[in-house]
Structure formats: C-alpha cells, structure tokens
Amino acid sequence: MPPYVRFSQSLRPLVRASQLQQHVFRQRETYRRVTFCLSGGHGAVVDLSLDSASKSIETINAEVKEKGLPEANLRPYECNTADEAAVKKTWAQIVKDFGKVDVLCTNAGITGGVAAEDYDFNDWKGMLDVNVNGTFLFAKEAGQHMIKQGIKGSIIMVSSMSGVIVNRPQKQSAYNTSKAAVVQMMKSFASEWGEHGIRVNAISPGYIQTAANEGEEMEKLSKEWIKDIPLHRIAKPEEFRGTAVYIASDASSYLTGSQIVVDGGYTVW
C-alpha cells in the first residue's frame, strides 16, 4: 500500500503522500500561467520567479533553460507605479502582449529609516505612494481584468513582517505603516473578490540579504537582527520562491485573505 500522512494513531489517514506530492509540487502548470511581477530593483522578494531586476532577459532565459523548466516568454516593462495613468498604460500593454494575466505579484517597494519626529512629509507621502498606492493601482487593474475575463486568478501582495511588528533598533515608521496598510488592503480585496474566484494573499518577508543592506553600517544592523532570529541568519532572496509558487498555483486553491510570514521565526517573540 502507498504510504499515508498521519497526524496521530487515532486519526484515520487523510492524504496519501503520493497525492500530496503530486498536488503541491506540480509547478509546471504554474509556469504556463501568465504572471506579472512588480519589482523595484532591490525589493525584498526580487528572486520570486528565478528573476532579478539586475539581470538581463537573456540571462534569465538562459537560467530557465539550464534548470530544465518550460520555455518562458519574459518581457520587461518600465512604469512609475505611483502614477495611475502610467499603470493603466502599462497594464493595457501587458494584456495586449499576452492576452491575459493569471497571477499578479506586487513586489515594488522602497524603505527608509528616519525618526518619526524628523520625518519629512514629502518623504512620508513618497513611501506610501510607492508601497501602498502602487500596490493598489496594479491590484485594481488586475481585479478588473480578472473579473471581466472570468479568470480565477491569484494576486500576491508582498508586505513585510514590519506590517505586524515594530522593528528594532532602526526607526522606520513610514515603512511599517505602509506594509500594515498592504496587509489590510489584501484582506479587504480578498473579501470582495472571492465571489469571482479571485484569491488575494500576502507574503510578508523578514530580513533579506540584498544589495540594499550591504555596507559597514548595515552589517552592524544585521548582527543585531540575527540575535532575534531563531534560525540565526538573514534570508536569501530565492528562499521565497516556494511560497510564491504555492500561492500562485492551484495547490493553494482554498487560500485567500491570508498573510504568510516568512521571517526565520523573528516574529515568534
């Protein structure tokens, strides 16, 4: 007999291990979907889909071929995500190029550390423009498109553990506020679009090793962060791929309105 997954000796078997493996790791079907991922260059989850904003399309295509994945049609788009007219124009071009969008991942974002009493109002508004309004504008376009086309799609909003905790020792009230807003936006959209079969969820990363946190000062901060991370290390960007693929695929077909915190255990305290 095939092996089973058991929770205890008193419970009857619920899932065949072979079925679980086929369901969760059937990634090829996800690669056939049209996915649009926003990225600001040094964002938290730049490496969600083999991608890195610092790489050329030719380099990414070569990596796809090397890994034996299905051929991918990758195209870059440049857009001011806080400009509604620019977002509408970019979205229209994407739909024209691909015909539809099945998955949207809003990963563009900026960060900054300034004491609340010293925060310049224009800088505050700029943070919210990119992190909150940019997410809203693209999610709105995706929602309208999916509803009109009858697409039971998946929208993945990249938030942060900073949306549910206050980081230390750095002061970053604007960033924390913006990421908390993204979580509430995700839950609100999930409640409204569920009737259309559209799932909306969030990935909330912890600290990640990117070009944005290199340098002597950031190394000092990283040592402080690691003290509070049960896994005792900073995450690598590629460690978020699995979570993203899971949310984008039918393996998570009953998941919506959820925030998955991927932080090495930082928020357990």
PDB file of C-alpha atoms in Angstrom:
ATOM      1  CA  MET A   1       0.000   0.000   0.000  1.00  0.00           C
ATOM      2  CA  PRO A   2       1.144   3.574  -0.635  1.00  0.00           C
ATOM      3  CA  PRO A   3       2.352   5.472   2.430  1.00  0.00           C
ATOM      4  CA  TYR A   4      -0.021   7.812   4.215  1.00  0.00           C
ATOM      5  CA  VAL A   5       0.379  11.094   6.058  1.00  0.00           C
ATOM      6  CA  ARG A   6      -0.859  10.597   9.640  1.00  0.00           C
ATOM      7  CA  PHE A   7      -1.416  13.223  12.320  1.00  0.00           C
ATOM      8  CA  SER A   8      -1.805  10.637  15.104  1.00  0.00           C
ATOM      9  CA  GLN A   9      -2.515   6.961  15.533  1.00  0.00           C
ATOM     10  CA  SER A  10      -6.114   7.766  16.498  1.00  0.00           C
ATOM     11  CA  LEU A  11      -6.947   9.654  13.294  1.00  0.00           C
ATOM     12  CA  ARG A  12      -7.745   7.867  10.086  1.00  0.00           C
ATOM     13  CA  PRO A  13      -5.397   8.590   7.149  1.00  0.00           C
ATOM     14  CA  LEU A  14      -6.386  11.810   5.381  1.00  0.00           C
ATOM     15  CA  VAL A  15      -3.972  12.277   2.495  1.00  0.00           C
ATOM     16  CA  ARG A  16      -1.887   9.833   0.509  1.00  0.00           C
ATOM     17  CA  ALA A  17       1.715  11.039   0.449  1.00  0.00           C
ATOM     18  CA  SER A  18       1.896  10.369  -3.291  1.00  0.00           C
ATOM     19  CA  GLN A  19      -1.177  12.550  -3.876  1.00  0.00           C
ATOM     20  CA  LEU A  20       0.224  15.309  -1.688  1.00  0.00           C
ATOM     21  CA  GLN A  21       3.480  15.321  -3.625  1.00  0.00           C
ATOM     22  CA  GLN A  22       1.722  15.468  -6.982  1.00  0.00           C
ATOM     23  CA  HIS A  23      -0.536  18.301  -5.828  1.00  0.00           C
ATOM     24  CA  VAL A  24       1.925  20.596  -4.097  1.00  0.00           C
ATOM     25  CA  PHE A  25       4.881  20.184  -6.391  1.00  0.00           C
ATOM     26  CA  ARG A  26       3.099  20.317  -9.727  1.00  0.00           C
ATOM     27  CA  GLN A  27       4.942  23.508 -10.607  1.00  0.00           C
ATOM     28  CA  ARG A  28       4.868  23.155 -14.370  1.00  0.00           C
ATOM     29  CA  GLU A  29       1.217  24.176 -14.521  1.00  0.00           C
ATOM     30  CA  THR A  30       2.117  27.419 -12.739  1.00  0.00           C
ATOM     31  CA  TYR A  31       4.881  28.198 -15.212  1.00  0.00           C
ATOM     32  CA  ARG A  32       2.301  28.023 -18.021  1.00  0.00           C
ATOM     33  CA  ARG A  33       0.334  30.850 -16.454  1.00  0.00           C
ATOM     34  CA  VAL A  34       0.773  34.493 -17.371  1.00  0.00           C
ATOM     35  CA  THR A  35       2.369  36.122 -14.349  1.00  0.00           C
ATOM     36  CA  PHE A  36       3.215  39.789 -13.892  1.00  0.00           C
ATOM     37  CA  CYS A  37       5.614  40.633 -11.066  1.00  0.00           C
ATOM     38  CA  LEU A  38       6.397  44.189  -9.997  1.00  0.00           C
ATOM     39  CA  SER A  39       9.936  44.785  -8.780  1.00  0.00           C
ATOM     40  CA  GLY A  40      11.765  47.894  -7.712  1.00  0.00           C
ATOM     41  CA  GLY A  41      15.269  46.539  -8.274  1.00  0.00           C
ATOM     42  CA  HIS A  42      16.273  45.845  -4.679  1.00  0.00           C
ATOM     43  CA  GLY A  43      12.909  44.712  -3.338  1.00  0.00           C
ATOM     44  CA  ALA A  44      12.518  42.102  -0.663  1.00  0.00           C
ATOM     45  CA  VAL A  45      11.452  39.247  -2.898  1.00  0.00           C
ATOM     46  CA  VAL A  46      13.236  40.141  -6.120  1.00  0.00           C
ATOM     47  CA  ASP A  47      14.020  36.473  -6.751  1.00  0.00           C
ATOM     48  CA  LEU A  48      10.433  35.165  -6.668  1.00  0.00           C
ATOM     49  CA  SER A  49      10.491  33.543 -10.099  1.00  0.00           C
ATOM     50  CA  LEU A  50      14.157  32.980 -10.982  1.00  0.00           C
ATOM     51  CA  ASP A  51      14.202  36.707 -11.629  1.00  0.00           C
ATOM     52  CA  SER A  52      16.441  39.520 -10.506  1.00  0.00           C
ATOM     53  CA  ALA A  53      15.963  43.070 -11.652  1.00  0.00           C
ATOM     54  CA  SER A  54      19.730  43.375 -12.094  1.00  0.00           C
ATOM     55  CA  LYS A  55      19.779  40.602 -14.727  1.00  0.00           C
ATOM     56  CA  SER A  56      19.053  40.888 -18.423  1.00  0.00           C
ATOM     57  CA  ILE A  57      16.173  38.997 -20.006  1.00  0.00           C
ATOM     58  CA  GLU A  58      18.745  36.948 -21.949  1.00  0.00           C
ATOM     59  CA  THR A  59      20.424  35.876 -18.696  1.00  0.00           C
ATOM     60  CA  ILE A  60      17.098  34.888 -17.133  1.00  0.00           C
ATOM     61  CA  ASN A  61      16.069  32.881 -20.204  1.00  0.00           C
ATOM     62  CA  ALA A  62      19.414  31.068 -20.084  1.00  0.00           C
ATOM     63  CA  GLU A  63      18.805  30.179 -16.427  1.00  0.00           C
ATOM     64  CA  VAL A  64      15.336  28.866 -17.270  1.00  0.00           C
ATOM     65  CA  LYS A  65      16.809  26.633 -19.982  1.00  0.00           C
ATOM     66  CA  GLU A  66      19.635  25.456 -17.711  1.00  0.00           C
ATOM     67  CA  LYS A  67      17.165  24.447 -14.985  1.00  0.00           C
ATOM     68  CA  GLY A  68      15.135  22.412 -17.474  1.00  0.00           C
ATOM     69  CA  LEU A  69      11.999  24.487 -16.969  1.00  0.00           C
ATOM     70  CA  PRO A  70       9.360  25.028 -19.667  1.00  0.00           C
ATOM     71  CA  GLU A  71      10.277  27.782 -22.114  1.00  0.00           C
ATOM     72  CA  ALA A  72       9.326  31.176 -20.714  1.00  0.00           C
ATOM     73  CA  ASN A  73       8.282  34.299 -22.591  1.00  0.00           C
ATOM     74  CA  LEU A  74       9.751  37.036 -20.412  1.00  0.00           C
ATOM     75  CA  ARG A  75       9.330  40.736 -21.103  1.00  0.00           C
ATOM     76  CA  PRO A  76      10.354  43.749 -19.013  1.00  0.00           C
ATOM     77  CA  TYR A  77       8.117  46.796 -18.554  1.00  0.00           C
ATOM     78  CA  GLU A  78       9.073  50.158 -17.094  1.00  0.00           C
ATOM     79  CA  CYS A  79       6.432  52.021 -15.116  1.00  0.00           C
ATOM     80  CA  ASN A  80       6.012  54.640 -12.407  1.00  0.00           C
ATOM     81  CA  THR A  81       3.853  52.504 -10.132  1.00  0.00           C
ATOM     82  CA  ALA A  82       2.526  55.541  -8.247  1.00  0.00           C
ATOM     83  CA  ASP A  83       1.169  57.171 -11.426  1.00  0.00           C
ATOM     84  CA  GLU A  84      -2.341  55.960 -12.286  1.00  0.00           C
ATOM     85  CA  ALA A  85      -2.108  56.886 -15.970  1.00  0.00           C
ATOM     86  CA  ALA A  86       1.245  55.104 -16.288  1.00  0.00           C
ATOM     87  CA  VAL A  87      -0.112  51.997 -14.549  1.00  0.00           C
ATOM     88  CA  LYS A  88      -3.165  51.862 -16.834  1.00  0.00           C
ATOM     89  CA  LYS A  89      -0.962  52.249 -19.915  1.00  0.00           C
ATOM     90  CA  THR A  90       1.452  49.542 -18.758  1.00  0.00           C
ATOM     91  CA  TRP A  91      -1.348  47.139 -17.860  1.00  0.00           C
ATOM     92  CA  ALA A  92      -3.032  47.650 -21.227  1.00  0.00           C
ATOM     93  CA  GLN A  93       0.262  46.825 -22.959  1.00  0.00           C
ATOM     94  CA  ILE A  94       0.736  43.669 -20.882  1.00  0.00           C
ATOM     95  CA  VAL A  95      -2.755  42.431 -21.759  1.00  0.00           C
ATOM     96  CA  LYS A  96      -2.152  43.299 -25.412  1.00  0.00           C
ATOM     97  CA  ASP A  97       1.126  41.355 -25.400  1.00  0.00           C
ATOM     98  CA  PHE A  98      -0.096  38.260 -23.534  1.00  0.00           C
ATOM     99  CA  GLY A  99      -3.872  38.315 -23.888  1.00  0.00           C
ATOM    100  CA  LYS A 100      -4.490  37.807 -20.182  1.00  0.00           C
ATOM    101  CA  VAL A 101      -2.903  37.820 -16.730  1.00  0.00           C
ATOM    102  CA  ASP A 102      -3.462  34.894 -14.346  1.00  0.00           C
ATOM    103  CA  VAL A 103      -1.176  35.938 -11.500  1.00  0.00           C
ATOM    104  CA  LEU A 104      -0.101  39.341 -10.212  1.00  0.00           C
ATOM    105  CA  CYS A 105       2.676  39.810  -7.669  1.00  0.00           C
ATOM    106  CA  THR A 106       3.115  43.350  -6.331  1.00  0.00           C
ATOM    107  CA  ASN A 107       6.736  43.413  -5.248  1.00  0.00           C
ATOM    108  CA  ALA A 108       7.774  47.028  -5.907  1.00  0.00           C
ATOM    109  CA  GLY A 109       8.650  48.911  -2.748  1.00  0.00           C
ATOM    110  CA  ILE A 110      11.061  51.260  -1.010  1.00  0.00           C
ATOM    111  CA  THR A 111      12.276  51.515   2.567  1.00  0.00           C
ATOM    112  CA  GLY A 112      13.870  54.130   4.758  1.00  0.00           C
ATOM    113  CA  GLY A 113      14.809  54.746   8.362  1.00  0.00           C
ATOM    114  CA  VAL A 114      14.054  58.134   9.924  1.00  0.00           C
ATOM    115  CA  ALA A 115      12.808  59.002  13.399  1.00  0.00           C
ATOM    116  CA  ALA A 116       9.090  59.836  13.371  1.00  0.00           C
ATOM    117  CA  GLU A 117       9.604  63.374  14.693  1.00  0.00           C
ATOM    118  CA  ASP A 118      12.105  64.093  11.915  1.00  0.00           C
ATOM    119  CA  TYR A 119      10.192  62.532   9.012  1.00  0.00           C
ATOM    120  CA  ASP A 120       9.745  64.936   6.106  1.00  0.00           C
ATOM    121  CA  PHE A 121       6.117  64.904   4.970  1.00  0.00           C
ATOM    122  CA  ASN A 122       7.028  64.629   1.291  1.00  0.00           C
ATOM    123  CA  ASP A 123       9.219  61.618   2.045  1.00  0.00           C
ATOM    124  CA  TRP A 124       6.373  60.095   4.057  1.00  0.00           C
ATOM    125  CA  LYS A 125       3.952  60.577   1.158  1.00  0.00           C
ATOM    126  CA  GLY A 126       6.533  59.191  -1.260  1.00  0.00           C
ATOM    127  CA  MET A 127       6.845  55.997   0.787  1.00  0.00           C
ATOM    128  CA  LEU A 128       3.079  55.489   0.831  1.00  0.00           C
ATOM    129  CA  ASP A 129       2.809  56.350  -2.864  1.00  0.00           C
ATOM    130  CA  VAL A 130       5.120  53.517  -3.891  1.00  0.00           C
ATOM    131  CA  ASN A 131       4.362  50.890  -1.254  1.00  0.00           C
ATOM    132  CA  VAL A 132       0.609  51.387  -0.854  1.00  0.00           C
ATOM    133  CA  ASN A 133      -0.749  53.291  -3.844  1.00  0.00           C
ATOM    134  CA  GLY A 134       1.369  51.375  -6.355  1.00  0.00           C
ATOM    135  CA  THR A 135       0.097  48.109  -4.923  1.00  0.00           C
ATOM    136  CA  PHE A 136      -3.495  49.382  -5.051  1.00  0.00           C
ATOM    137  CA  LEU A 137      -3.291  50.635  -8.639  1.00  0.00           C
ATOM    138  CA  PHE A 138      -1.918  47.390 -10.080  1.00  0.00           C
ATOM    139  CA  ALA A 139      -4.164  45.190  -7.936  1.00  0.00           C
ATOM    140  CA  LYS A 140      -7.170  47.220  -9.085  1.00  0.00           C
ATOM    141  CA  GLU A 141      -6.212  46.722 -12.745  1.00  0.00           C
ATOM    142  CA  ALA A 142      -5.700  43.009 -12.146  1.00  0.00           C
ATOM    143  CA  GLY A 143      -9.023  42.687 -10.342  1.00  0.00           C
ATOM    144  CA  GLN A 144     -10.948  44.461 -13.099  1.00  0.00           C
ATOM    145  CA  HIS A 145      -9.233  42.338 -15.751  1.00  0.00           C
ATOM    146  CA  MET A 146      -9.823  39.032 -13.970  1.00  0.00           C
ATOM    147  CA  ILE A 147     -13.476  39.816 -13.203  1.00  0.00           C
ATOM    148  CA  LYS A 148     -14.184  40.896 -16.783  1.00  0.00           C
ATOM    149  CA  GLN A 149     -12.429  37.884 -18.313  1.00  0.00           C
ATOM    150  CA  GLY A 150     -13.760  35.390 -15.769  1.00  0.00           C
ATOM    151  CA  ILE A 151     -10.225  34.483 -14.674  1.00  0.00           C
ATOM    152  CA  LYS A 152      -9.977  32.771 -11.300  1.00  0.00           C
ATOM    153  CA  GLY A 153      -6.605  34.326 -10.685  1.00  0.00           C
ATOM    154  CA  SER A 154      -4.190  34.822  -7.826  1.00  0.00           C
ATOM    155  CA  ILE A 155      -2.942  38.173  -6.554  1.00  0.00           C
ATOM    156  CA  ILE A 156       0.111  38.110  -4.297  1.00  0.00           C
ATOM    157  CA  MET A 157       0.861  41.292  -2.379  1.00  0.00           C
ATOM    158  CA  VAL A 158       4.337  41.493  -0.908  1.00  0.00           C
ATOM    159  CA  SER A 159       4.077  43.086   2.522  1.00  0.00           C
ATOM    160  CA  SER A 160       6.606  42.594   5.336  1.00  0.00           C
ATOM    161  CA  MET A 161       6.832  41.334   8.883  1.00  0.00           C
ATOM    162  CA  SER A 162       7.133  45.087   9.572  1.00  0.00           C
ATOM    163  CA  GLY A 163       3.406  45.279   8.931  1.00  0.00           C
ATOM    164  CA  VAL A 164       2.719  43.323  12.121  1.00  0.00           C
ATOM    165  CA  ILE A 165       5.658  44.275  14.371  1.00  0.00           C
ATOM    166  CA  VAL A 166       7.877  47.290  15.054  1.00  0.00           C
ATOM    167  CA  ASN A 167      11.467  46.652  14.009  1.00  0.00           C
ATOM    168  CA  ARG A 168      14.430  47.373  16.218  1.00  0.00           C
ATOM    169  CA  PRO A 169      16.841  49.073  16.551  1.00  0.00           C
ATOM    170  CA  GLN A 170      16.101  51.046  13.351  1.00  0.00           C
ATOM    171  CA  LYS A 171      13.296  53.611  13.238  1.00  0.00           C
ATOM    172  CA  GLN A 172      11.078  53.237  10.166  1.00  0.00           C
ATOM    173  CA  SER A 173       7.543  54.332  10.991  1.00  0.00           C
ATOM    174  CA  ALA A 174       6.579  55.167   7.398  1.00  0.00           C
ATOM    175  CA  TYR A 175       7.677  51.780   6.077  1.00  0.00           C
ATOM    176  CA  ASN A 176       5.924  49.908   8.881  1.00  0.00           C
ATOM    177  CA  THR A 177       2.749  51.904   8.282  1.00  0.00           C
ATOM    178  CA  SER A 178       2.834  51.223   4.551  1.00  0.00           C
ATOM    179  CA  LYS A 179       3.260  47.477   4.987  1.00  0.00           C
ATOM    180  CA  ALA A 180       0.461  47.258   7.556  1.00  0.00           C
ATOM    181  CA  ALA A 181      -1.743  49.032   5.008  1.00  0.00           C
ATOM    182  CA  VAL A 182      -0.860  46.430   2.370  1.00  0.00           C
ATOM    183  CA  VAL A 183      -1.979  43.614   4.689  1.00  0.00           C
ATOM    184  CA  GLN A 184      -5.344  45.274   5.315  1.00  0.00           C
ATOM    185  CA  MET A 185      -5.718  46.003   1.603  1.00  0.00           C
ATOM    186  CA  MET A 186      -5.092  42.334   0.849  1.00  0.00           C
ATOM    187  CA  LYS A 187      -7.741  41.193   3.324  1.00  0.00           C
ATOM    188  CA  SER A 188     -10.267  43.715   2.018  1.00  0.00           C
ATOM    189  CA  PHE A 189      -9.734  42.763  -1.628  1.00  0.00           C
ATOM    190  CA  ALA A 190      -9.903  39.063  -0.754  1.00  0.00           C
ATOM    191  CA  SER A 191     -13.294  39.571   0.893  1.00  0.00           C
ATOM    192  CA  GLU A 192     -14.635  41.471  -2.128  1.00  0.00           C
ATOM    193  CA  TRP A 193     -13.234  39.372  -4.969  1.00  0.00           C
ATOM    194  CA  GLY A 194     -13.703  35.909  -3.510  1.00  0.00           C
ATOM    195  CA  GLU A 195     -17.112  35.631  -5.180  1.00  0.00           C
ATOM    196  CA  HIS A 196     -15.315  35.890  -8.525  1.00  0.00           C
ATOM    197  CA  GLY A 197     -12.903  33.091  -7.654  1.00  0.00           C
ATOM    198  CA  ILE A 198     -10.010  35.542  -7.321  1.00  0.00           C
ATOM    199  CA  ARG A 199      -7.643  34.768  -4.450  1.00  0.00           C
ATOM    200  CA  VAL A 200      -5.697  37.563  -2.769  1.00  0.00           C
ATOM    201  CA  ASN A 201      -2.924  36.777  -0.291  1.00  0.00           C
ATOM    202  CA  ALA A 202       0.258  38.328   1.073  1.00  0.00           C
ATOM    203  CA  ILE A 203       3.826  37.211   1.593  1.00  0.00           C
ATOM    204  CA  SER A 204       5.455  39.056   4.492  1.00  0.00           C
ATOM    205  CA  PRO A 205       9.226  38.538   4.440  1.00  0.00           C
ATOM    206  CA  GLY A 206      11.600  39.078   7.292  1.00  0.00           C
ATOM    207  CA  TYR A 207      15.131  40.384   6.844  1.00  0.00           C
ATOM    208  CA  ILE A 208      16.679  39.557   3.470  1.00  0.00           C
ATOM    209  CA  GLN A 209      20.220  39.780   2.160  1.00  0.00           C
ATOM    210  CA  THR A 210      20.026  42.200  -0.769  1.00  0.00           C
ATOM    211  CA  ALA A 211      22.232  44.930  -2.213  1.00  0.00           C
ATOM    212  CA  ALA A 212      20.174  47.429  -0.221  1.00  0.00           C
ATOM    213  CA  ASN A 213      21.544  46.176   3.113  1.00  0.00           C
ATOM    214  CA  GLU A 214      25.227  45.906   2.277  1.00  0.00           C
ATOM    215  CA  GLY A 215      27.918  48.106   3.796  1.00  0.00           C
ATOM    216  CA  GLU A 216      29.506  48.520   7.212  1.00  0.00           C
ATOM    217  CA  GLU A 217      26.503  50.150   8.893  1.00  0.00           C
ATOM    218  CA  MET A 218      24.083  47.557   7.554  1.00  0.00           C
ATOM    219  CA  GLU A 219      26.395  44.742   8.656  1.00  0.00           C
ATOM    220  CA  LYS A 220      26.197  46.087  12.212  1.00  0.00           C
ATOM    221  CA  LEU A 221      22.418  46.162  11.986  1.00  0.00           C
ATOM    222  CA  SER A 222      22.336  42.643  10.563  1.00  0.00           C
ATOM    223  CA  LYS A 223      24.237  41.323  13.581  1.00  0.00           C
ATOM    224  CA  GLU A 224      21.596  42.875  15.836  1.00  0.00           C
ATOM    225  CA  TRP A 225      18.754  41.383  13.776  1.00  0.00           C
ATOM    226  CA  ILE A 226      20.272  37.894  13.787  1.00  0.00           C
ATOM    227  CA  LYS A 227      20.219  37.841  17.604  1.00  0.00           C
ATOM    228  CA  ASP A 228      16.411  37.748  17.425  1.00  0.00           C
ATOM    229  CA  ILE A 229      16.077  35.319  14.507  1.00  0.00           C
ATOM    230  CA  PRO A 230      15.659  31.694  15.693  1.00  0.00           C
ATOM    231  CA  LEU A 231      17.344  30.413  12.512  1.00  0.00           C
ATOM    232  CA  HIS A 232      20.290  32.754  13.267  1.00  0.00           C
ATOM    233  CA  ARG A 233      20.745  34.078   9.740  1.00  0.00           C
ATOM    234  CA  ILE A 234      19.374  36.524   7.173  1.00  0.00           C
ATOM    235  CA  ALA A 235      17.250  35.063   4.374  1.00  0.00           C
ATOM    236  CA  LYS A 236      18.397  34.700   0.785  1.00  0.00           C
ATOM    237  CA  PRO A 237      16.057  36.196  -1.855  1.00  0.00           C
ATOM    238  CA  GLU A 238      15.497  32.817  -3.522  1.00  0.00           C
ATOM    239  CA  GLU A 239      14.085  31.364  -0.300  1.00  0.00           C
ATOM    240  CA  PHE A 240      10.727  32.960  -1.101  1.00  0.00           C
ATOM    241  CA  ARG A 241      10.191  31.238  -4.444  1.00  0.00           C
ATOM    242  CA  GLY A 242       8.458  28.218  -2.956  1.00  0.00           C
ATOM    243  CA  THR A 243       5.945  30.336  -1.052  1.00  0.00           C
ATOM    244  CA  ALA A 244       5.200  32.402  -4.152  1.00  0.00           C
ATOM    245  CA  VAL A 245       4.743  29.329  -6.363  1.00  0.00           C
ATOM    246  CA  TYR A 246       2.456  27.785  -3.754  1.00  0.00           C
ATOM    247  CA  ILE A 247       0.197  30.862  -3.604  1.00  0.00           C
ATOM    248  CA  ALA A 248       0.196  31.261  -7.389  1.00  0.00           C
ATOM    249  CA  SER A 249      -0.704  27.622  -8.044  1.00  0.00           C
ATOM    250  CA  ASP A 250      -3.817  25.512  -7.513  1.00  0.00           C
ATOM    251  CA  ALA A 251      -2.059  23.884  -4.555  1.00  0.00           C
ATOM    252  CA  SER A 252      -3.423  26.858  -2.583  1.00  0.00           C
ATOM    253  CA  SER A 253      -6.862  26.888  -4.235  1.00  0.00           C
ATOM    254  CA  TYR A 254      -8.644  27.407  -0.884  1.00  0.00           C
ATOM    255  CA  LEU A 255      -6.209  30.025   0.422  1.00  0.00           C
ATOM    256  CA  THR A 256      -7.328  33.654   0.335  1.00  0.00           C
ATOM    257  CA  GLY A 257      -7.131  36.608   2.694  1.00  0.00           C
ATOM    258  CA  SER A 258      -4.064  35.081   4.332  1.00  0.00           C
ATOM    259  CA  GLN A 259      -0.691  36.535   5.227  1.00  0.00           C
ATOM    260  CA  ILE A 260       2.234  34.115   5.151  1.00  0.00           C
ATOM    261  CA  VAL A 261       5.106  35.462   7.251  1.00  0.00           C
ATOM    262  CA  VAL A 262       8.474  34.096   6.094  1.00  0.00           C
ATOM    263  CA  ASP A 263      10.889  35.519   8.631  1.00  0.00           C
ATOM    264  CA  GLY A 264      13.055  32.720  10.021  1.00  0.00           C
ATOM    265  CA  GLY A 265      10.977  32.891  13.188  1.00  0.00           C
ATOM    266  CA  TYR A 266      11.676  36.555  14.009  1.00  0.00           C
ATOM    267  CA  THR A 267       8.072  37.336  14.975  1.00  0.00           C
ATOM    268  CA  VAL A 268       7.678  34.438  17.423  1.00  0.00           C
ATOM    269  CA  TRP A 269       8.896  36.574  20.308  1.00  0.00           C
TER     270      TRP A 269
END
